[in-house]
PDB file of C-alpha atoms in Angstrom:
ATOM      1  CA  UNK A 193      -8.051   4.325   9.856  1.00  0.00           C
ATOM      2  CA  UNK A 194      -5.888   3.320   7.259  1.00  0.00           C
ATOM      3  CA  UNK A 195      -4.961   7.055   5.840  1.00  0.00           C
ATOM      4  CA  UNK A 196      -5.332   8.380   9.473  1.00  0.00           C
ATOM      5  CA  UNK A 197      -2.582   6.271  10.645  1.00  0.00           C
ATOM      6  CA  UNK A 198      -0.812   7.656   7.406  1.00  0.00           C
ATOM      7  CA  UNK A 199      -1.110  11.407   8.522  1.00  0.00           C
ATOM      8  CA  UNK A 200      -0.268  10.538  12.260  1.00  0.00           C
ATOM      9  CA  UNK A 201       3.068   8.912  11.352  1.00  0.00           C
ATOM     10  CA  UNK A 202       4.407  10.977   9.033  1.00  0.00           C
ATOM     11  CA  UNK A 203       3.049  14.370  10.335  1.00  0.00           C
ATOM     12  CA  UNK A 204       3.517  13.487  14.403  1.00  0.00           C
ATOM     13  CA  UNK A 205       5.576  10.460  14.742  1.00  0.00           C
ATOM     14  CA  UNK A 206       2.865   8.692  16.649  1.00  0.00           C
ATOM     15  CA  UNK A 207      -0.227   6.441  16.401  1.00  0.00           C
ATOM     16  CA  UNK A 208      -2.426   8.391  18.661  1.00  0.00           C
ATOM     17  CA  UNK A 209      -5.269   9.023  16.474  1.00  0.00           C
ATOM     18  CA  UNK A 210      -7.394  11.429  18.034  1.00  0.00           C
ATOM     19  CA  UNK A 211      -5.948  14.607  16.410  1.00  0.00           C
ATOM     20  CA  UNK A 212      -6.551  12.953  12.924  1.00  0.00           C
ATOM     21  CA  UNK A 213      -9.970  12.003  13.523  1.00  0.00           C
ATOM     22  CA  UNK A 214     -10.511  15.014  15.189  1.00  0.00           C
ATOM     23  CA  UNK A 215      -9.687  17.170  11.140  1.00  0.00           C
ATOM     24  CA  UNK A 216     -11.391  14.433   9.426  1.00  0.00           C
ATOM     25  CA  UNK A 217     -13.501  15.891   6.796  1.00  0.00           C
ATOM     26  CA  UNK A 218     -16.348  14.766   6.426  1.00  0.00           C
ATOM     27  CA  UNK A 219     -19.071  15.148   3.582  1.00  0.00           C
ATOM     28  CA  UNK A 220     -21.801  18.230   4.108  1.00  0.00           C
ATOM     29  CA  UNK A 221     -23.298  17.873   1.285  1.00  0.00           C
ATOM     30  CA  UNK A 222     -23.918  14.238  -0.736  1.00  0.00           C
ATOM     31  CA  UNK A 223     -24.188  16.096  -3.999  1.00  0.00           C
ATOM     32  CA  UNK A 224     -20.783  18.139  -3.666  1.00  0.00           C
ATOM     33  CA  UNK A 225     -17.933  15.841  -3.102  1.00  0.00           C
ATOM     34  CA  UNK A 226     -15.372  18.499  -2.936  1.00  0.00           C
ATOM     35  CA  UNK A 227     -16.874  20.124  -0.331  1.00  0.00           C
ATOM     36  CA  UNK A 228     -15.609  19.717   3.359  1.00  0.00           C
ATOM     37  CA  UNK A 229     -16.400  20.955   6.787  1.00  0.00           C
ATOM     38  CA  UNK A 230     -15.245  19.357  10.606  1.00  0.00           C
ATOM     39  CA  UNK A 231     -17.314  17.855  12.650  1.00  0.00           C
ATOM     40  CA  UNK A 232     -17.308  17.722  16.475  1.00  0.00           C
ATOM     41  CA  UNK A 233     -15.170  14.016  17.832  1.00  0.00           C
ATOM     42  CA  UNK A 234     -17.714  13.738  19.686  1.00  0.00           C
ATOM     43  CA  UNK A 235     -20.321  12.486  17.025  1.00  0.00           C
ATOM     44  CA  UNK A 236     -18.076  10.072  15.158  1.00  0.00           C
ATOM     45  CA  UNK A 237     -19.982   6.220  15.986  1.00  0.00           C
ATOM     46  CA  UNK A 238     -17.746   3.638  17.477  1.00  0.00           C
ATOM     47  CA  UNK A 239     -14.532   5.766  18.608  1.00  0.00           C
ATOM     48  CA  UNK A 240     -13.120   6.051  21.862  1.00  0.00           C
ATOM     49  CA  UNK A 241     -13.327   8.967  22.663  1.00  0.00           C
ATOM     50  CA  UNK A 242     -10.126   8.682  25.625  1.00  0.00           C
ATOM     51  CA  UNK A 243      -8.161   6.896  22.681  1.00  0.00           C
ATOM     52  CA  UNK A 244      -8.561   5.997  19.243  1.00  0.00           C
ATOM     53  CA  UNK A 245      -5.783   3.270  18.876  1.00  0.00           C
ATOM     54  CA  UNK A 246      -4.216   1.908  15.208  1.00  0.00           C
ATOM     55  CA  UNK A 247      -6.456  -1.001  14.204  1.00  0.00           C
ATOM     56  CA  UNK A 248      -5.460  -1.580  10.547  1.00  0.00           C
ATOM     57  CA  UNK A 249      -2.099  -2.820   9.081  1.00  0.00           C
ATOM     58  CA  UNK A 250       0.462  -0.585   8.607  1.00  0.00           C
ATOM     59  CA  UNK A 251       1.478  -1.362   5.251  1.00  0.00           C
ATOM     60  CA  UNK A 252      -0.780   0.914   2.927  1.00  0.00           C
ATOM     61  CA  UNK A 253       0.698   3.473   5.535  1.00  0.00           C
ATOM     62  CA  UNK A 254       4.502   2.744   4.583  1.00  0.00           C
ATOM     63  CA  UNK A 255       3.476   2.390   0.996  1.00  0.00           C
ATOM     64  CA  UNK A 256       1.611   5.465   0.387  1.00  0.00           C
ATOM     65  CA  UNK A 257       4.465   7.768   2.337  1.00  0.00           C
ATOM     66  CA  UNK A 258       6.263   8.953  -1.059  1.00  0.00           C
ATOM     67  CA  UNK A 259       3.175  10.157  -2.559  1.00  0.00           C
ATOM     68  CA  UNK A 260       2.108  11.726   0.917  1.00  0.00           C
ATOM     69  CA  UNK A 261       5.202  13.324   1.571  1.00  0.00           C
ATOM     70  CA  UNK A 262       5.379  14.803  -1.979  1.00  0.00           C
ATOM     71  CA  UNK A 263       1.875  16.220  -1.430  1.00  0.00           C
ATOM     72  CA  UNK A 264       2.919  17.966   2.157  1.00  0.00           C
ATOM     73  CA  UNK A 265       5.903  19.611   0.217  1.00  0.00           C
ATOM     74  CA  UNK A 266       4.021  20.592  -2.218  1.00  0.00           C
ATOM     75  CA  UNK A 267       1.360  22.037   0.150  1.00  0.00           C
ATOM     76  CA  UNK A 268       4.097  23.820   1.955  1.00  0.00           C
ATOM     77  CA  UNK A 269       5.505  25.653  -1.004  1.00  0.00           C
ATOM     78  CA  UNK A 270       2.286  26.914  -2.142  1.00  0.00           C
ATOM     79  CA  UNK A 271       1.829  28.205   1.333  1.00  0.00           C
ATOM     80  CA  UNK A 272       4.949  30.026   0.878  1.00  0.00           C
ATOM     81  CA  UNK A 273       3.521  31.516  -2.491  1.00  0.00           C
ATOM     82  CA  UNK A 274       0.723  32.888  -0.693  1.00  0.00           C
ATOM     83  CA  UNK A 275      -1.980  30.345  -0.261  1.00  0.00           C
ATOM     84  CA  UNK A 276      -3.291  28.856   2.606  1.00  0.00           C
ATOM     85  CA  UNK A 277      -3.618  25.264   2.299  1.00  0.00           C
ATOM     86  CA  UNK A 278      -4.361  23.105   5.845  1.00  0.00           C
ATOM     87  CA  UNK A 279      -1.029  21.295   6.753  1.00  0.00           C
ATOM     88  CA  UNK A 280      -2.859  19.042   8.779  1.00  0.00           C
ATOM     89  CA  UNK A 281      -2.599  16.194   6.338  1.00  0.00           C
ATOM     90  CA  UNK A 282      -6.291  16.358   5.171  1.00  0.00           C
ATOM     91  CA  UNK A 283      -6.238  18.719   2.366  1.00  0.00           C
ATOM     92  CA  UNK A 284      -7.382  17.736  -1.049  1.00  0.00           C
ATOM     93  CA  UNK A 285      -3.685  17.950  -2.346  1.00  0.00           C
ATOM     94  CA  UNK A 286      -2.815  15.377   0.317  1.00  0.00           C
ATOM     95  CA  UNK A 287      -5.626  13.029  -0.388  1.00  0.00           C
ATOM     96  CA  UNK A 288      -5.345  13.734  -4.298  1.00  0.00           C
ATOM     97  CA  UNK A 289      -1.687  12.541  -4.002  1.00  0.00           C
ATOM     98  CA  UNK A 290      -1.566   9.994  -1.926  1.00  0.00           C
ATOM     99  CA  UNK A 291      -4.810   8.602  -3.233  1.00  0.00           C
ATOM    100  CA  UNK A 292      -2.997   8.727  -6.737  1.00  0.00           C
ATOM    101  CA  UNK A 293      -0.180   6.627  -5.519  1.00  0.00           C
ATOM    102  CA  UNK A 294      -2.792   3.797  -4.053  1.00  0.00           C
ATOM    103  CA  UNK A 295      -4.167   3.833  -7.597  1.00  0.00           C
ATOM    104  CA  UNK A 296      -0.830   3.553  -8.991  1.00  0.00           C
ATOM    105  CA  UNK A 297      -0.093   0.508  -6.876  1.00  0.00           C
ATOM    106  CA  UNK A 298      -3.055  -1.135  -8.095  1.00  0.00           C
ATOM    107  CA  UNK A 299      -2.396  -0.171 -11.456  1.00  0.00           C
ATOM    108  CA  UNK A 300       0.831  -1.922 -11.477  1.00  0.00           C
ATOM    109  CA  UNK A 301      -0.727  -4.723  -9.819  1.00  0.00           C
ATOM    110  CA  UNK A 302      -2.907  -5.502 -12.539  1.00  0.00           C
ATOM    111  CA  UNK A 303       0.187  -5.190 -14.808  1.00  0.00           C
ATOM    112  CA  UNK A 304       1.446  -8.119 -13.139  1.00  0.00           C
ATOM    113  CA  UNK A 305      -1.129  -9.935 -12.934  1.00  0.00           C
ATOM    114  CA  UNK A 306      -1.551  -9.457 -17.236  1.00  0.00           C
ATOM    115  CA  UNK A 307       1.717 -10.384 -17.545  1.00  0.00           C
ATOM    116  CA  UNK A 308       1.531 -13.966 -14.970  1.00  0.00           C
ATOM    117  CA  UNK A 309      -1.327 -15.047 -16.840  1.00  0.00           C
ATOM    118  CA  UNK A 310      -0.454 -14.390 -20.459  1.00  0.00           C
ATOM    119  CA  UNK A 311       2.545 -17.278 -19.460  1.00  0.00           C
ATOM    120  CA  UNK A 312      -0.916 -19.312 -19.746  1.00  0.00           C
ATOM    121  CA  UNK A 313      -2.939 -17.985 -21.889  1.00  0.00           C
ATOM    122  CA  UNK A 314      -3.023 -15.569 -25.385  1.00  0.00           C
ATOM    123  CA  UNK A 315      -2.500 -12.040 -24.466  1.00  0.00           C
ATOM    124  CA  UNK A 316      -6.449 -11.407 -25.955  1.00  0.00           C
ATOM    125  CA  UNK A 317      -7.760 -14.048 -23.219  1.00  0.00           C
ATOM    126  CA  UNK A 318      -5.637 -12.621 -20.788  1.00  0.00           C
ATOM    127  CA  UNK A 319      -6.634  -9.309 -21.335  1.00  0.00           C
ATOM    128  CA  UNK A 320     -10.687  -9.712 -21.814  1.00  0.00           C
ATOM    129  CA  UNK A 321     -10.426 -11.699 -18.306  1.00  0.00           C
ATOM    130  CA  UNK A 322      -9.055  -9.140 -16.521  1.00  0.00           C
ATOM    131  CA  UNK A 323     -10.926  -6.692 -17.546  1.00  0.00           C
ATOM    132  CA  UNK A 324     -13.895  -8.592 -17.001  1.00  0.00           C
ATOM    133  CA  UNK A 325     -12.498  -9.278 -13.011  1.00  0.00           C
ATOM    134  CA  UNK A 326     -11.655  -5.271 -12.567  1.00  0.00           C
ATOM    135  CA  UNK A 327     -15.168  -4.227 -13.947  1.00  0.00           C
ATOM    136  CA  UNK A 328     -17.680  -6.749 -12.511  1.00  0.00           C
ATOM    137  CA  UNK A 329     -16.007  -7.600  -9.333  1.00  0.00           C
ATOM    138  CA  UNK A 330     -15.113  -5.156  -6.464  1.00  0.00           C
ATOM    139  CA  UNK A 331     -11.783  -4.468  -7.607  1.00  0.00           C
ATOM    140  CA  UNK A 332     -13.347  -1.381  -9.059  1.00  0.00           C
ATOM    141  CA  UNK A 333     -14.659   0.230  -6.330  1.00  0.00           C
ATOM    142  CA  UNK A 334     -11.610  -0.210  -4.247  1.00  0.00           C
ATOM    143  CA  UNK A 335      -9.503   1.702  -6.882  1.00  0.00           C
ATOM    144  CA  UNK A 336     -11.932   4.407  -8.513  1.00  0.00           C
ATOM    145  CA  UNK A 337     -14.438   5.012  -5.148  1.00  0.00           C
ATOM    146  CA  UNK A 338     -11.976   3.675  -1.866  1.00  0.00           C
ATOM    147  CA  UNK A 339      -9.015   3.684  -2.645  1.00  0.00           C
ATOM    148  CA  UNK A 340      -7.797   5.059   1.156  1.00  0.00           C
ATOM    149  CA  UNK A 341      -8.182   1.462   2.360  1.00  0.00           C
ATOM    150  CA  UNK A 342      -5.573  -1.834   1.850  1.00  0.00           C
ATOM    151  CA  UNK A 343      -7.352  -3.473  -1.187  1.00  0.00           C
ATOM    152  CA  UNK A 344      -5.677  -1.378  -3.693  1.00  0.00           C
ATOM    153  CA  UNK A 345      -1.928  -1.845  -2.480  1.00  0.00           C
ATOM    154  CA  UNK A 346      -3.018  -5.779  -1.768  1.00  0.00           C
ATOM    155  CA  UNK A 347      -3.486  -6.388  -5.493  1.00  0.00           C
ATOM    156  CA  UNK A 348       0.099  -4.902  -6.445  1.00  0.00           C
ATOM    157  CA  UNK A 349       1.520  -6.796  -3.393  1.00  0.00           C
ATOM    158  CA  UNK A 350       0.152 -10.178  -3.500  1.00  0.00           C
ATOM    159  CA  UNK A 351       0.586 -10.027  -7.440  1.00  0.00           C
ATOM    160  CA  UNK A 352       4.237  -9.132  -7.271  1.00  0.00           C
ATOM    161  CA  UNK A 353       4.502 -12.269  -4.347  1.00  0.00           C
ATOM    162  CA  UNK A 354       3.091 -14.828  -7.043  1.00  0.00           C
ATOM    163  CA  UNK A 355       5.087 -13.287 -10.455  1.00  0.00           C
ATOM    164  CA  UNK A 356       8.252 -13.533  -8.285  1.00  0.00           C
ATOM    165  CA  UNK A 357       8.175 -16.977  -6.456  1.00  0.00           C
ATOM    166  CA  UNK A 358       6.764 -18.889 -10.168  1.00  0.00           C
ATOM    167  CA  UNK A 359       9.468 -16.875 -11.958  1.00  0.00           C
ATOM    168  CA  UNK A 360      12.107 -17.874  -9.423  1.00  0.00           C
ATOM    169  CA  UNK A 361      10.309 -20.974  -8.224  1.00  0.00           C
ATOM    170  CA  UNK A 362      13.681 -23.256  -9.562  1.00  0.00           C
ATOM    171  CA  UNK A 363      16.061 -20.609  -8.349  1.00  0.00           C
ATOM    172  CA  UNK A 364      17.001 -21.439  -4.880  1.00  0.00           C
ATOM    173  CA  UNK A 365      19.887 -18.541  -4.533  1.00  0.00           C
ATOM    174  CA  UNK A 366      20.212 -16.201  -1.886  1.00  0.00           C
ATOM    175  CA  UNK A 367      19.386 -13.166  -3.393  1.00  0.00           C
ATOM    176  CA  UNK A 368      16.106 -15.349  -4.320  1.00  0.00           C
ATOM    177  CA  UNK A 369      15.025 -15.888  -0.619  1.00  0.00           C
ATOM    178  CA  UNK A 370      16.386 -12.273   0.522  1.00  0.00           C
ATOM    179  CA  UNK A 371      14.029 -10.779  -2.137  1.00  0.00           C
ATOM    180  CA  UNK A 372      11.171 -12.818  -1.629  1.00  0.00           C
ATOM    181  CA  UNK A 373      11.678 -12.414   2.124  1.00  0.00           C
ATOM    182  CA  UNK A 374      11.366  -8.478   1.792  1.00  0.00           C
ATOM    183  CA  UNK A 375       7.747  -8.630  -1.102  1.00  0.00           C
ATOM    184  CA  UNK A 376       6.571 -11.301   1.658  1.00  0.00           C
ATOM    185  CA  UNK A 377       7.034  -9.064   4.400  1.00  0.00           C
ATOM    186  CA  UNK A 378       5.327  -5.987   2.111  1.00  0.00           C
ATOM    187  CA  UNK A 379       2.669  -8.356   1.236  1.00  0.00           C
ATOM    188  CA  UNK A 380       2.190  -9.683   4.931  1.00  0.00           C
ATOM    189  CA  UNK A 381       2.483  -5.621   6.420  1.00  0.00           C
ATOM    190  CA  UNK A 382      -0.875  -4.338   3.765  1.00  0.00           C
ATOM    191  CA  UNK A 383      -2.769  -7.388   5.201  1.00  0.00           C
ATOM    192  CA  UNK A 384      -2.260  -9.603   7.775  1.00  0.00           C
ATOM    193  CA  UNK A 385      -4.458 -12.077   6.159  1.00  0.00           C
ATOM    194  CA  UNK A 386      -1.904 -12.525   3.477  1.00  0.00           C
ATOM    195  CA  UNK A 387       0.423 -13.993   5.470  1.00  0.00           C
ATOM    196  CA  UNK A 388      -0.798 -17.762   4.375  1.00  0.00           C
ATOM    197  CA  UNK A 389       0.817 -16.734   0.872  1.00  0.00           C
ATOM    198  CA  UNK A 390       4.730 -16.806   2.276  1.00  0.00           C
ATOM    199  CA  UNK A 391       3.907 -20.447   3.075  1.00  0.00           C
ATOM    200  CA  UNK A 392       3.557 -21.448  -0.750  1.00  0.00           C
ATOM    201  CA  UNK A 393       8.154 -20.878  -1.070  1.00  0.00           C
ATOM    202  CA  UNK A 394       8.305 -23.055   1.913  1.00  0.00           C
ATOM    203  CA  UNK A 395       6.396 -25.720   0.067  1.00  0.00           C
ATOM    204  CA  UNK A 396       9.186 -25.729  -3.050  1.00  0.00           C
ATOM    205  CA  UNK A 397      11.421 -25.153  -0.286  1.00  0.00           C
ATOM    206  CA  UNK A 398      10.891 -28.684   1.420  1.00  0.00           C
ATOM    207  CA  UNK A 399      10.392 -30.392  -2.092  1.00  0.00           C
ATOM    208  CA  UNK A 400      14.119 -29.383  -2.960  1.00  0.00           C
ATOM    209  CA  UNK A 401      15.621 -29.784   0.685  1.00  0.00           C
ATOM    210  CA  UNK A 402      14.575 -33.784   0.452  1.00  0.00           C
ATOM    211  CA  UNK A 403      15.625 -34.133  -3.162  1.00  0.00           C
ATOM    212  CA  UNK A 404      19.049 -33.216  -2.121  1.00  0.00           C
ATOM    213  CA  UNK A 405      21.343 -35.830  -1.152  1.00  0.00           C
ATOM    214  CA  UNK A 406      24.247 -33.785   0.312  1.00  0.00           C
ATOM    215  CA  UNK A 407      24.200 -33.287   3.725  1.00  0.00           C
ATOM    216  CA  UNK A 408      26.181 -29.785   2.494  1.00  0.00           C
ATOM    217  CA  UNK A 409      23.512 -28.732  -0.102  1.00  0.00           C
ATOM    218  CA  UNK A 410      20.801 -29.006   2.411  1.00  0.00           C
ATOM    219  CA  UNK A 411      22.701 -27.478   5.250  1.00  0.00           C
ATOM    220  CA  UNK A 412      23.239 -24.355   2.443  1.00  0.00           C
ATOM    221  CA  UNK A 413      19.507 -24.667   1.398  1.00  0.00           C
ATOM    222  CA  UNK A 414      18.056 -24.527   5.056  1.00  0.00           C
ATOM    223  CA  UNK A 415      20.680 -21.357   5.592  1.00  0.00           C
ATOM    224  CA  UNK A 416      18.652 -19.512   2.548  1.00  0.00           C
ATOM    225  CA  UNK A 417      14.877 -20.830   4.196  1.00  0.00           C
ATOM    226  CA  UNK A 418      15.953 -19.195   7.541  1.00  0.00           C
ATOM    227  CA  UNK A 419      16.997 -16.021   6.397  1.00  0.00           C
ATOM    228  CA  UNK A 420      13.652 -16.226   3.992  1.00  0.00           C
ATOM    229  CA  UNK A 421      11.689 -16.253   7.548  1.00  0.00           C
ATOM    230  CA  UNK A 422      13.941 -14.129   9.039  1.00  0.00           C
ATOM    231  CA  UNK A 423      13.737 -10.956   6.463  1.00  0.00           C
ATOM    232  CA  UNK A 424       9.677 -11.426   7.242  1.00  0.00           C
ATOM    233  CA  UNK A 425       9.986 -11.320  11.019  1.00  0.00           C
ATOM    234  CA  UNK A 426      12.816  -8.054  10.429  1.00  0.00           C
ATOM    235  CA  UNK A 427      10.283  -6.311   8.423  1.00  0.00           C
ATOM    236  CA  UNK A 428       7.469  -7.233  10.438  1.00  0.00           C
ATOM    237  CA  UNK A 429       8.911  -5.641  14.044  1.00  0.00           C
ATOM    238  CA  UNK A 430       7.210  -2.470  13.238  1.00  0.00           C
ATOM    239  CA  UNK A 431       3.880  -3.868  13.756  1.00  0.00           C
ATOM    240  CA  UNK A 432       4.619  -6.372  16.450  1.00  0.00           C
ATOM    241  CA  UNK A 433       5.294  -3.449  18.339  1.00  0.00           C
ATOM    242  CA  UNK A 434       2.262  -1.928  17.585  1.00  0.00           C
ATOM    243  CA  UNK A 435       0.761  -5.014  18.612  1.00  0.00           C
ATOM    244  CA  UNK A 436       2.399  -4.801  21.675  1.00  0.00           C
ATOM    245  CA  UNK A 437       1.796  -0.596  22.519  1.00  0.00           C
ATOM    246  CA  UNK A 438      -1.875  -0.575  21.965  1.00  0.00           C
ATOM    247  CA  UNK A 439      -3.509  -4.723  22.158  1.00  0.00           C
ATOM    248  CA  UNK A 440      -0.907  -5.994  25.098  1.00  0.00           C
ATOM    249  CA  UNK A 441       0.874  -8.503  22.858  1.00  0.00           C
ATOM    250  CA  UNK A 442       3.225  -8.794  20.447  1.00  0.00           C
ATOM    251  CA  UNK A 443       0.835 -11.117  18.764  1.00  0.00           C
ATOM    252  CA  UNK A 444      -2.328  -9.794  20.121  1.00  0.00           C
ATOM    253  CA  UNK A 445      -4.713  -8.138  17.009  1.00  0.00           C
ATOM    254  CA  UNK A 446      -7.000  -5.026  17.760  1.00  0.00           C
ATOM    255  CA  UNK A 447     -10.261  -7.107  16.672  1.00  0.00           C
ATOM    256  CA  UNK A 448      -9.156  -9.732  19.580  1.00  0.00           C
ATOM    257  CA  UNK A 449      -8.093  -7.299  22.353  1.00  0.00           C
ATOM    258  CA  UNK A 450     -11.430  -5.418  21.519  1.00  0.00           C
ATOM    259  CA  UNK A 451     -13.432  -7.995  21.641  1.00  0.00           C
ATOM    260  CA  UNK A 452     -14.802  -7.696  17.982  1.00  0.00           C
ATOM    261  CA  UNK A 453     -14.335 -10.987  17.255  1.00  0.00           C
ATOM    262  CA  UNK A 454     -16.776 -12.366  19.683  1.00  0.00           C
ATOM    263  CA  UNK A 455     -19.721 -13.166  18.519  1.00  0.00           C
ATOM    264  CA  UNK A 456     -21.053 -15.448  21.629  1.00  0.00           C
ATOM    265  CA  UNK A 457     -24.215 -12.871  21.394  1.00  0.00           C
ATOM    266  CA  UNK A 458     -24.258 -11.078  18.323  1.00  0.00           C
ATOM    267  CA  UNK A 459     -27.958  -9.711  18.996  1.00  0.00           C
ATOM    268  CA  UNK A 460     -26.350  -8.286  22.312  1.00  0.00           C
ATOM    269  CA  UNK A 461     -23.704  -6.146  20.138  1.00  0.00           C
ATOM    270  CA  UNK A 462     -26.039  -5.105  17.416  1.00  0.00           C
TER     271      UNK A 462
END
C-alpha cells in the first residue's frame, strides 16, 4: 500500500488504488528476483475489487517523492533515448530509486541515533550496540529486504524527534516549538502510532510554564505550546482528509471503518 499510494499521488493526483494494484509486479519466479510479470486484479487476496482505498499513513509517501520523482525523470529521458521503460511507476528504476531514498532515511536515522547515545556513552559502546540492534533485531530486514513499508523512514523520523527535543529540551524559543512542531508532524504522518512521542515537549513544556512566576512569561510560553500543536494539526490536514474521503471521519482509521480491529470472533474471520 505504502509505495502504491506513492505512485497514485504523484503519477495521478489521486488515492484510488486500483490502477496501481492493477501493474503491480509480482514475483514469477522465487529464484529470479528481477524478474516481473502482471497478474490479473482479480487474484490479489483481501482487495476490493469495486475500490481499493489508502489504508497506510501517508508519510513514507511524502518522504520518498524526491527520490520517486527523480526516478520518473530519469525514466522519461531514457525513453526519449530510445528505450522503453514502463512509466507506470513500477519499473525497476522507480523502485531502485525510491527504495534507495527509504534506505537513505534509515541510514541517517541510525546516524542520529549514534550520535544521541554517544552523549551517554563512549563512541566504541555506542557503536557495538547499534550494530548489535540493526543486525539481530528486525531493523535489518526492514532496510535491506522491505524497505517499501514505514519502518525505514520511522527510524530517521522518530530519531530526529528525540536528538532535537533533548538538544533543545532548555530552549523554549519559537523557532524551537515551530521546528519541533514540523519533525512532530513528519514523525506523526510515517506512523500514526508515533503520535504519543509529541507528548514528551508538552511534559518540559508544563514543568517550565509552572516554574514561571510572570503572568507575562507564561502567557509568551503558552503562545509557543499552541503554535507547537498547531504546526502538527497544519501538517496533519492532509491525512485528516483522507480520513474523511475514504473511512467517513476526520478521525476515523481504515482498520476501524473496516472492521479489522474487531476481534469479537476471531475464528469467524480466519
Amino acid at each position: 500500500f505504502y509505495y502504491s499510494e506513492l505512485v497514485s499521488l504523484v503519477l495521478d493526483g489521486d488515492l484510488e488504488l486500483r490502477n496501481q494494484f492493477e501493474n503491480l509486479p509480482f514475483y514469477k519466479y522465487l529464484g529470479n528476483p528481477l524478474f516481473y510479470e502482471r497478474i490479473p486484479l482479480t487474484e490479489i487476496p483481501m482487495c476490493n475489487l469495486k475500490q481499493i482505498n489508502p489504508e497506510t499513513s501517508l508519510g513514507p509517501a511524502f518522504l520518498w517523492s524526491p527520490f520517486f520523482i527523480l526516478a520518473h525523470f530519469t525514466v522519461l529521458i531514457l525513453n526519449f533515448l530510445g528505450f522503453n521503460i514502463s512509466t507506470n511507476g513500477f519499473s525497476n528504476i522507480h523502485q531502485i530509486f525510491t527504495m534507495f531514498g527509504s534506505i537513505l532515511y534509515a541510514t541517517v536515522g541510525l546516524f542520529i541515533i549514534y550520535k544521541f547515545v554517544t552523549k551517554f556513552y563512549n563512541r566504541e559502546i555506542t557503536f557495538i550496540s547499534i550494530l548489535a540492534i540493526v543486525l539481530g533485531f528486525s531493523v535489518i530486514q526492514y532496510i535491506s529486504v522491505e524497505p517499501s513499508i514505514y519502518h525505514a523512514v520511522t527510524i530517521f523520523s522518530v530519531s530526529l524527534f528525540i536528538y532535537y527535543f533533548y538538544k533543545t529540551r532548555n530552549n523554549n524559543s519559537y523557532e524551537k516549538w515551530i521546528t519541533l512542531g514540523f519533525i512532530s508532524g513528519l514523525m506523526l504522518h510515517t506512523r500514526w502510532q508515533e503520535g504519543f512521542f509529541f507528548f514528551l515537549p508538552l511534559l518540559y513544556f508544563l514543568k517550565d510554564f509552572f516554574k514561571l512566576k510572570r503572568l507575562k512569561l507564561r502567557l509568551e510560553l503558552l503562545l509557543k505550546g499552541v503554535m507547537y500543536i498547531l504546526v502538527i494539526f497544519i501538517l496533519f490536514i492532509p491525512q485528516l482528509i483522507v480520513f474523511k474521503e475514504f473511512n467517513g471521519g476526520y478521525f476515523t482509521l481504515p482498520q476501524v471503518a473496516r472492521n479489522i480491529m474487531d476481534f469479537s470472533n476471531p475464528l469467524e474471520r480466519i
